[in-house]
PDB file of C-alpha atoms in Angstrom:
ATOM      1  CA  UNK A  14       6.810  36.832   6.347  1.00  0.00           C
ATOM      2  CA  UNK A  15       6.452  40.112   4.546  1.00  0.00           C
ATOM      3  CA  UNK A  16       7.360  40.699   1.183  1.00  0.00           C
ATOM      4  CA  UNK A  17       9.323  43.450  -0.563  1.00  0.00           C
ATOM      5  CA  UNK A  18      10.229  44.397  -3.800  1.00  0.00           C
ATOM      6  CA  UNK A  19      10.415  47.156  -6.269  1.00  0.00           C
ATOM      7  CA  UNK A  20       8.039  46.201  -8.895  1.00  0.00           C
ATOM      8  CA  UNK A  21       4.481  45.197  -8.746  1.00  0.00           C
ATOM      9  CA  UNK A  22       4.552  42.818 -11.034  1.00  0.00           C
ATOM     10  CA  UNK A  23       7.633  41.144  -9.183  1.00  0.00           C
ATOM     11  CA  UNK A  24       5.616  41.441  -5.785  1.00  0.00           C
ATOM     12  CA  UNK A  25       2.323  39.971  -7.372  1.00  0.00           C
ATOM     13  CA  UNK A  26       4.531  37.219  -8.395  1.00  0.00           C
ATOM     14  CA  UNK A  27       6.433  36.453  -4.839  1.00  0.00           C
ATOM     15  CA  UNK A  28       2.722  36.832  -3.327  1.00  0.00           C
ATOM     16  CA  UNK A  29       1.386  34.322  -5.693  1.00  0.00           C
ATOM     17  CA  UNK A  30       4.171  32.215  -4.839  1.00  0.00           C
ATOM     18  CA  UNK A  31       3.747  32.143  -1.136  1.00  0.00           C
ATOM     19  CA  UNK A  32       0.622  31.541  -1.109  1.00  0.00           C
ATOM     20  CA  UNK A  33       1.217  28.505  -3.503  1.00  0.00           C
ATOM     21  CA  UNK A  34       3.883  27.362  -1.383  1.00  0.00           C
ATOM     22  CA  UNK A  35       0.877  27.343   1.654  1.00  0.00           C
ATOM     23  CA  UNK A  36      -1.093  24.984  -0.631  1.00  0.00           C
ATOM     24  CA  UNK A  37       1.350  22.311  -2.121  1.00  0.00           C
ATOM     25  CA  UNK A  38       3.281  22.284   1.542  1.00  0.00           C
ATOM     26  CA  UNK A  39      -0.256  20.612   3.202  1.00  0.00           C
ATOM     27  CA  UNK A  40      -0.146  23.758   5.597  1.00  0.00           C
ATOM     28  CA  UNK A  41      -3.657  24.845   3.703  1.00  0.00           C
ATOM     29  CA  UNK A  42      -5.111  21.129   2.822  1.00  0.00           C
ATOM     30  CA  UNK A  43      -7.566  20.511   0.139  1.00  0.00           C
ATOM     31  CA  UNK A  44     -10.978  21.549   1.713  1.00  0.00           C
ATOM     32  CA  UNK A  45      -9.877  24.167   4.407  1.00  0.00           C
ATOM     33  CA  UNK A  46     -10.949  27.847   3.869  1.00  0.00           C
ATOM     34  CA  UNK A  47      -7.552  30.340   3.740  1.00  0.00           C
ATOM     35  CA  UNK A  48      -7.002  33.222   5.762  1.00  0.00           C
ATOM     36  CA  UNK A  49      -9.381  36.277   4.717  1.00  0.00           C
ATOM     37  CA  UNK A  50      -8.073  39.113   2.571  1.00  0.00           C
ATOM     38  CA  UNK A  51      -7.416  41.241   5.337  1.00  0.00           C
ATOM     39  CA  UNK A  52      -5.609  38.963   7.220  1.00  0.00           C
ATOM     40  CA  UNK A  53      -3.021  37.876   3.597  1.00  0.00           C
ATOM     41  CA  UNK A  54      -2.590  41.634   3.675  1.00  0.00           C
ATOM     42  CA  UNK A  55      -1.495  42.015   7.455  1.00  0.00           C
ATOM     43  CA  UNK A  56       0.537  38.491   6.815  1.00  0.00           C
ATOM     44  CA  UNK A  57       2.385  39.662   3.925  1.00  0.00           C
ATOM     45  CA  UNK A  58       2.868  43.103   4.212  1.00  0.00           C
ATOM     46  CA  UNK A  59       1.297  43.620   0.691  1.00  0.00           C
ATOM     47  CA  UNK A  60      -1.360  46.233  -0.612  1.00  0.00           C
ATOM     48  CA  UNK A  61      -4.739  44.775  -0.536  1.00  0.00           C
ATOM     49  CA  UNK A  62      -5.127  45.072  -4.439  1.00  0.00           C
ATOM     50  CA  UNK A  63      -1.996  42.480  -4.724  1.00  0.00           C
ATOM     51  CA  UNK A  64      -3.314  40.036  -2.424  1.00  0.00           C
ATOM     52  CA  UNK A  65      -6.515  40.153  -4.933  1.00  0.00           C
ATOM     53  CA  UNK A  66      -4.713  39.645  -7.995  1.00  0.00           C
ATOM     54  CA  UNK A  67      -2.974  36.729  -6.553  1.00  0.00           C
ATOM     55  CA  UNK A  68      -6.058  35.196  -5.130  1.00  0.00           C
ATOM     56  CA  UNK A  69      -7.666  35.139  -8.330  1.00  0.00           C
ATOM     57  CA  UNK A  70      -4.653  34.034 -10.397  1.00  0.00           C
ATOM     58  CA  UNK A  71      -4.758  30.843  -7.848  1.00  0.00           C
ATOM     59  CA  UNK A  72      -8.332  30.492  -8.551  1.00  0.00           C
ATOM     60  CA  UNK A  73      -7.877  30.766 -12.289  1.00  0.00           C
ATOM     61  CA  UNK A  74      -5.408  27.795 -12.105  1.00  0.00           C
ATOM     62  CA  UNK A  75      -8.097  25.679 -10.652  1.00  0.00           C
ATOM     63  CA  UNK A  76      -6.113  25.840  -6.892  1.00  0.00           C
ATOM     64  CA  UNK A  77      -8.767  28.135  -5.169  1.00  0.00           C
ATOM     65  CA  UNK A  78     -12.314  28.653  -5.081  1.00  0.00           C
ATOM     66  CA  UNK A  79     -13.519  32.108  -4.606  1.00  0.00           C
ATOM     67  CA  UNK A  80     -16.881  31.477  -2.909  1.00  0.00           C
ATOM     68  CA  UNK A  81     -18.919  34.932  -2.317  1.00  0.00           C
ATOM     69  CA  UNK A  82     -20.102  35.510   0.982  1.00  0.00           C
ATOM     70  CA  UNK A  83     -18.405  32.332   1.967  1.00  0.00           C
ATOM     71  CA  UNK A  84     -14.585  32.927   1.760  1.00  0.00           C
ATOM     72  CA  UNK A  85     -11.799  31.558  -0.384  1.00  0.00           C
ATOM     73  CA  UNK A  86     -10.964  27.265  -0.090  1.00  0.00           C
ATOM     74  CA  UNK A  87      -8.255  25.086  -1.430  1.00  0.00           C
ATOM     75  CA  UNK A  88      -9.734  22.794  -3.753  1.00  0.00           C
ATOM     76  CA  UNK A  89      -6.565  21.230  -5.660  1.00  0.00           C
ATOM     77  CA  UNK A  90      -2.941  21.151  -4.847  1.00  0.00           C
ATOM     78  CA  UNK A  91      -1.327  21.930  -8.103  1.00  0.00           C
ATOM     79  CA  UNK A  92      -2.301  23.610 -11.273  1.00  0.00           C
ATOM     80  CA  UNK A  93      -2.599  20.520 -13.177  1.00  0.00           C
ATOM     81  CA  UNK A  94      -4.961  18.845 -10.062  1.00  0.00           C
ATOM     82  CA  UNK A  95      -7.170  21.926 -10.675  1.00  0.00           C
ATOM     83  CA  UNK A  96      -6.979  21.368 -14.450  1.00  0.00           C
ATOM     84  CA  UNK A  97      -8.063  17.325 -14.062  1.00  0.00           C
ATOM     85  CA  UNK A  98     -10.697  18.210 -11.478  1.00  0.00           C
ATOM     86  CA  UNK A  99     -12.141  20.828 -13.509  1.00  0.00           C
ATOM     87  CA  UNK A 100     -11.984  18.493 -16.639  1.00  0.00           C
ATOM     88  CA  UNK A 101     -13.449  15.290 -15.060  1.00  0.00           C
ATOM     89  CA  UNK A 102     -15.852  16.762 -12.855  1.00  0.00           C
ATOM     90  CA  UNK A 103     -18.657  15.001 -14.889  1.00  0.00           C
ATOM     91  CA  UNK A 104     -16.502  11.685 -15.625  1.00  0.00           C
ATOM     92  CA  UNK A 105     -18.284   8.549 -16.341  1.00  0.00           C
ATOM     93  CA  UNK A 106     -17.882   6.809 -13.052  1.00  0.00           C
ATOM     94  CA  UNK A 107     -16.781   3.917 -15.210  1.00  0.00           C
ATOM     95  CA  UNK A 108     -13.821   5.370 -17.080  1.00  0.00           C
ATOM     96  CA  UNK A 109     -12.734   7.431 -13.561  1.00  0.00           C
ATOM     97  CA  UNK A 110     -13.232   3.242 -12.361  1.00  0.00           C
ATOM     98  CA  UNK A 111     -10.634   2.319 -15.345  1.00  0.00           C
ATOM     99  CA  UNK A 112      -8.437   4.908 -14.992  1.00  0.00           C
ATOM    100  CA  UNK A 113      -7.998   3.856 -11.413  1.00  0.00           C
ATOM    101  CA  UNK A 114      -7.800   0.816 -12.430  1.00  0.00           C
ATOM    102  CA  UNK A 115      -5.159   0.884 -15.263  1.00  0.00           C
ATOM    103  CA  UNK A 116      -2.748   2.905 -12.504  1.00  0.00           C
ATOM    104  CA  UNK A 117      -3.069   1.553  -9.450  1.00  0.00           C
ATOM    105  CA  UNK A 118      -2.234  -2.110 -11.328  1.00  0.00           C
ATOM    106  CA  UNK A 119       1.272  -0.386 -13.006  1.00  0.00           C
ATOM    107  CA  UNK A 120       1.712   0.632  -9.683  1.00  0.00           C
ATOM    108  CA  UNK A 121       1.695  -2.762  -8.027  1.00  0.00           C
ATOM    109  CA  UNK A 122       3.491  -4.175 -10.717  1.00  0.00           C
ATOM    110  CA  UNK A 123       6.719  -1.641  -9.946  1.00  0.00           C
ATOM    111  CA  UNK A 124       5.956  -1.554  -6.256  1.00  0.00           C
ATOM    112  CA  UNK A 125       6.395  -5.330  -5.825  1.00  0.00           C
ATOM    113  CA  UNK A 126       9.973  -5.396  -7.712  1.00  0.00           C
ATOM    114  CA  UNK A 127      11.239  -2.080  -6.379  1.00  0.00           C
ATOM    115  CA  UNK A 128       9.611  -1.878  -2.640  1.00  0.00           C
ATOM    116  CA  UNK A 129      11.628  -1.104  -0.038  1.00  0.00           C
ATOM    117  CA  UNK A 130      11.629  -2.123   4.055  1.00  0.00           C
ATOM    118  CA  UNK A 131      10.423   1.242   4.765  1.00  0.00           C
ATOM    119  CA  UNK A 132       7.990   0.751   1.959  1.00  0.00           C
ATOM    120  CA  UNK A 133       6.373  -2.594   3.480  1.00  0.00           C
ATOM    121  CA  UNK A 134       6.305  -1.008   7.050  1.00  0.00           C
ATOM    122  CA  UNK A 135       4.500   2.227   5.739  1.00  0.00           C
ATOM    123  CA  UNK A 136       1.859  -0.190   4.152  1.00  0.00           C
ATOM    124  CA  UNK A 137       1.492  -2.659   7.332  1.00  0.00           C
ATOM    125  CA  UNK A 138       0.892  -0.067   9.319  1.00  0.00           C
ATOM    126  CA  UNK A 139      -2.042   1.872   6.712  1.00  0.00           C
ATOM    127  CA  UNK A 140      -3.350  -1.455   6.035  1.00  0.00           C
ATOM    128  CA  UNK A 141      -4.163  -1.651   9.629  1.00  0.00           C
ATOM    129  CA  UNK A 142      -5.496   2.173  10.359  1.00  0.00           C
ATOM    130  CA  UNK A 143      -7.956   1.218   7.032  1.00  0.00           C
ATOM    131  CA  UNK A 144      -9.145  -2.053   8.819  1.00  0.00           C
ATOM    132  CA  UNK A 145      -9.910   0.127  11.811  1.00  0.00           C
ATOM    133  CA  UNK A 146     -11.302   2.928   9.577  1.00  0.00           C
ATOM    134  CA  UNK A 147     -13.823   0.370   8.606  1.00  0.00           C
ATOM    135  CA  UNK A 148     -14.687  -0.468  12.199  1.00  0.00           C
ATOM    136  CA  UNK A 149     -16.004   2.585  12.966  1.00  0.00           C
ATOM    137  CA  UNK A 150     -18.285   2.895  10.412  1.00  0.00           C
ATOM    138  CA  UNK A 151     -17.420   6.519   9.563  1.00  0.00           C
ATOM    139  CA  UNK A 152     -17.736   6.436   5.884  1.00  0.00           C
ATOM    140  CA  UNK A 153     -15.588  10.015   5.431  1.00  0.00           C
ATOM    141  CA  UNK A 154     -12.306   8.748   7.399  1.00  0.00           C
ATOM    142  CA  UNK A 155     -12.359   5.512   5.905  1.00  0.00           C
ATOM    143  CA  UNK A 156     -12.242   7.257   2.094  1.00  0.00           C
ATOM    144  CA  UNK A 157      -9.625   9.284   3.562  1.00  0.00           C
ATOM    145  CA  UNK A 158      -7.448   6.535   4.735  1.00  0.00           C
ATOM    146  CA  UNK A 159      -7.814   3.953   2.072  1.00  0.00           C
ATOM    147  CA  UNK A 160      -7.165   6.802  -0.524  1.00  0.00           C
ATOM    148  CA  UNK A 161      -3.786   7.437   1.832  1.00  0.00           C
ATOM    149  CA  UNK A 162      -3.351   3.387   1.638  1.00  0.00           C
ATOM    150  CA  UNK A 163      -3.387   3.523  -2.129  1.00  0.00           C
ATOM    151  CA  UNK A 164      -0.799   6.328  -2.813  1.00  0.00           C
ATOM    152  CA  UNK A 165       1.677   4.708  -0.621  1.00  0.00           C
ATOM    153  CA  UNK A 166       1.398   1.840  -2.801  1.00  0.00           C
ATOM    154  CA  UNK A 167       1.432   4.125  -6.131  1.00  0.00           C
ATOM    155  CA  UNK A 168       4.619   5.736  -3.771  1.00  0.00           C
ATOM    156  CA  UNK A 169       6.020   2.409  -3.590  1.00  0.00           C
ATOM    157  CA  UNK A 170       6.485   1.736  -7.284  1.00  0.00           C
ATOM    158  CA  UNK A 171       9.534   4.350  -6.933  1.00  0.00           C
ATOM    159  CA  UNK A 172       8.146   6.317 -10.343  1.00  0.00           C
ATOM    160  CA  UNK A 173       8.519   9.722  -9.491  1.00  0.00           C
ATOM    161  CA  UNK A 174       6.143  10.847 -12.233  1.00  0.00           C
ATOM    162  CA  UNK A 175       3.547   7.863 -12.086  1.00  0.00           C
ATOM    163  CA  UNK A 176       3.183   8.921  -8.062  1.00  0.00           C
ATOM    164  CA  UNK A 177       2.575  12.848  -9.169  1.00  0.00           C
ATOM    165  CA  UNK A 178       0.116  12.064 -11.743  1.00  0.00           C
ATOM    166  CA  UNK A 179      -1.787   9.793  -9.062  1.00  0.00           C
ATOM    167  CA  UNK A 180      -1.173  12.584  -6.874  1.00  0.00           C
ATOM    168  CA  UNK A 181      -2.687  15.268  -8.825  1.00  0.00           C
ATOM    169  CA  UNK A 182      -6.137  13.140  -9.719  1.00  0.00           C
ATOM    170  CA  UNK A 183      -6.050  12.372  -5.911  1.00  0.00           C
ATOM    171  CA  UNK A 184      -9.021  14.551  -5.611  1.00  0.00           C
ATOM    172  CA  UNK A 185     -11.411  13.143  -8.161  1.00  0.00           C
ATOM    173  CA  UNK A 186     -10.448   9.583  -6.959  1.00  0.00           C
ATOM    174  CA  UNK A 187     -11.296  10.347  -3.513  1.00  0.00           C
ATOM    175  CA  UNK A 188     -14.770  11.933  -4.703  1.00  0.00           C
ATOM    176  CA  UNK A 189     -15.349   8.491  -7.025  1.00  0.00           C
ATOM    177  CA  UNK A 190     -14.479   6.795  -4.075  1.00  0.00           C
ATOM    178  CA  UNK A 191     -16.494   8.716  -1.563  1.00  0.00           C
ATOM    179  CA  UNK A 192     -19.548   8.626  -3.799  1.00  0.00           C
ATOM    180  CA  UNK A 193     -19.338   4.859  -4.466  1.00  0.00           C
ATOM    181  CA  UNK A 194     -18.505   3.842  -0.811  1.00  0.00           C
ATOM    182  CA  UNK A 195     -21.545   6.241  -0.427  1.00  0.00           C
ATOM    183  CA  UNK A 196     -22.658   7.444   3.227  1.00  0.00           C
ATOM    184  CA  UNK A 197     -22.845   4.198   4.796  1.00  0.00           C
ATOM    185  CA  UNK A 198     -19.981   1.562   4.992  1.00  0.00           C
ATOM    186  CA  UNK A 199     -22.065  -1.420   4.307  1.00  0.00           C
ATOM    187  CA  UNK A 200     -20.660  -5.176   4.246  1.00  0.00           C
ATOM    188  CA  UNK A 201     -20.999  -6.146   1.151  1.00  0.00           C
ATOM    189  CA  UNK A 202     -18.666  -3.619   0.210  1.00  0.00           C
ATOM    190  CA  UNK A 203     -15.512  -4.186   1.835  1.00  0.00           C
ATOM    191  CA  UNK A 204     -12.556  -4.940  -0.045  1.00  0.00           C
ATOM    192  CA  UNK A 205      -9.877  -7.150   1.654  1.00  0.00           C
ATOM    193  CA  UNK A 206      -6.703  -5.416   0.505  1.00  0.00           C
ATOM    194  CA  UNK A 207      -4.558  -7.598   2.544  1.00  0.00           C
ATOM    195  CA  UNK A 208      -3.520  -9.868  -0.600  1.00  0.00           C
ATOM    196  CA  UNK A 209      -1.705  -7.147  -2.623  1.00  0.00           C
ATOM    197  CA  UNK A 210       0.187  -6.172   0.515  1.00  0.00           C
ATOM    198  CA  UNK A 211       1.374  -9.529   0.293  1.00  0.00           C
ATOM    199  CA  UNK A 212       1.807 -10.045  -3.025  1.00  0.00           C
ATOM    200  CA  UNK A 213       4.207  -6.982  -2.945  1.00  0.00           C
ATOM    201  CA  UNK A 214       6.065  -8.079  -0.061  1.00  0.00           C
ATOM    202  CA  UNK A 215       6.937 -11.327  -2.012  1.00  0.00           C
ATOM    203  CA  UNK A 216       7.463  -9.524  -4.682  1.00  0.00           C
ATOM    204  CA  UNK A 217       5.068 -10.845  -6.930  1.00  0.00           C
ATOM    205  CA  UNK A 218       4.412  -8.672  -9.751  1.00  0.00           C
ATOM    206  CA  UNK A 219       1.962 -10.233 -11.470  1.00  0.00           C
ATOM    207  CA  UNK A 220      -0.506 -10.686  -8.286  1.00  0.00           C
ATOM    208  CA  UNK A 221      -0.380  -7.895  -7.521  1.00  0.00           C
ATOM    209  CA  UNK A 222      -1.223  -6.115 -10.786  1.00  0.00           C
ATOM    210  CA  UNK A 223      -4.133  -8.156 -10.253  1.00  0.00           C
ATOM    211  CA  UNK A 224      -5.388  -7.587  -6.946  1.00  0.00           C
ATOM    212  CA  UNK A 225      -4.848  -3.470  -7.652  1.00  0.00           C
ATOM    213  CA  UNK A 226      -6.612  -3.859 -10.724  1.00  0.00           C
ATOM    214  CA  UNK A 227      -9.641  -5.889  -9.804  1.00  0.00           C
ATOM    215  CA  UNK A 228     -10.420  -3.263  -6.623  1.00  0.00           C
ATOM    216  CA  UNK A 229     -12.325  -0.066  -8.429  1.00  0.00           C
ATOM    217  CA  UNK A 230     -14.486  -3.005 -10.166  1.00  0.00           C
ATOM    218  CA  UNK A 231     -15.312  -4.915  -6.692  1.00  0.00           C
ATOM    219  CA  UNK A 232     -17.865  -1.803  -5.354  1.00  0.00           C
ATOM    220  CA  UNK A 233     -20.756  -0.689  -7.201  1.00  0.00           C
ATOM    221  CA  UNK A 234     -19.492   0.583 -10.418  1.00  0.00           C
ATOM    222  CA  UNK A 235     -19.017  -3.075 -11.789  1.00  0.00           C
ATOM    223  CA  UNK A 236     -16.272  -3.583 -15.339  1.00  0.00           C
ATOM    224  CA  UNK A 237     -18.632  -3.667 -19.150  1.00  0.00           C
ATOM    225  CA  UNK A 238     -20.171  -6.642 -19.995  1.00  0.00           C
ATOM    226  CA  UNK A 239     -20.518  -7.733 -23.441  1.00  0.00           C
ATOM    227  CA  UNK A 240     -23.419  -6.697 -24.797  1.00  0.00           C
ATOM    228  CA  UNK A 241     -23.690  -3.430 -22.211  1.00  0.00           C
TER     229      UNK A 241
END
């Protein structure tokens, strides 16, 4: 895995690269901490001053968080997912609610004309790990599987760029999600999500814009009144 080349600038680039290529490849998830300087410098074969510069320029494009004392963690997957979470951070939980909203429903829409067999079997089969997600009560694994439920429908809808754009704000829907679901999985807040599978199996368009839209409105954050 070492790197060679006869400029520094060129090497600072391949490192920077690499280690990108860690990130958006799900070999260093969103949350894990990344190997420590020392260890990027025995990996790559690189001075330790190149690792550094790399390490920062990752953390300047919102990918890494350089936490002292700590160590270094992935906190986006792409430059633009760092942007978005950086930019949102302090989001009205309503408009990050609408925005949800508004994509997940185009989604549908496309999903129930375009969706394929593999499509419908992919869906079945998340449908069921989020019933059983529930189940158990653990609030964290059921954010993380319904959020996985959701971009396989956004997936399904066969729009390359719709699915990276839902892709990239993955992160601050998961932590709109995580805080609304909230740290116990109560009753009153389970969403049946069994409807729009259906709806996009029969290819039913305008259900299932429906159902996907009516879902970020059915937990606590509830849609403006008038008058609000």
């Amino acid at each position: 895995m070492a790197l060679n080349s006869p400029r520094r600038s060129g090497l600072s680039d391949q490192v920077i690269a690499q280690l990108r290529n860690q990130i958006t490849s799900g070999e260093w998830p969103v949350g894990c901490r990344i190997p420590t300087e020392p260890e990027l410098v025995e990996q790559l074969g690189v001075a330790r001053n190149t690792v550094r510069e790399a390490v920062r320029a990752l953390a300047h494009n919102g990918l890494l968080d350089i936490r002292q004392g700590s160590g270094t963690y992935v906190v986006a997957t792409s430059e633009l997912a760092g942007v978005m979470q950086r930019r949102f951070a302090d989001a009205d939980p309503r408009h990050v609610a609408e925005l949800r909203s508004t994509l997940e429903s185009s989604a549908a829409r496309l999903a129930a004309r375009r969706r394929t067999d593999r499509d419908m079997a992919q869906l079945d089969a998340l449908l069921a790990k989020r019933e059983e997600a529930w189940e158990t009560g653990d609030a964290e694994r059921f954010v993380a599987v319904d959020s996985t439920f959701h971009l396989a429908v956004v997936a399904a809808s066969h729009n390359d760029v719709l699915s990276e754009l839902y892709a990239d704000l993955g992160h601050l829907l998961r932590d709109w999600l995580r805080d609304d679901v909230g740290q116990e999985l109560r009753p009153e807040h389970h969403m049946d999500h069994g409807r729009l599978v259906e709806a996009i199996r029969a290819g039913d368009a305008e259900t299932a814009a429906t159902e996907a839209a009516a879902y970020p409105f059915l937990c606590r954050v509830s849609p403006e009144r008038p008058g609000d």
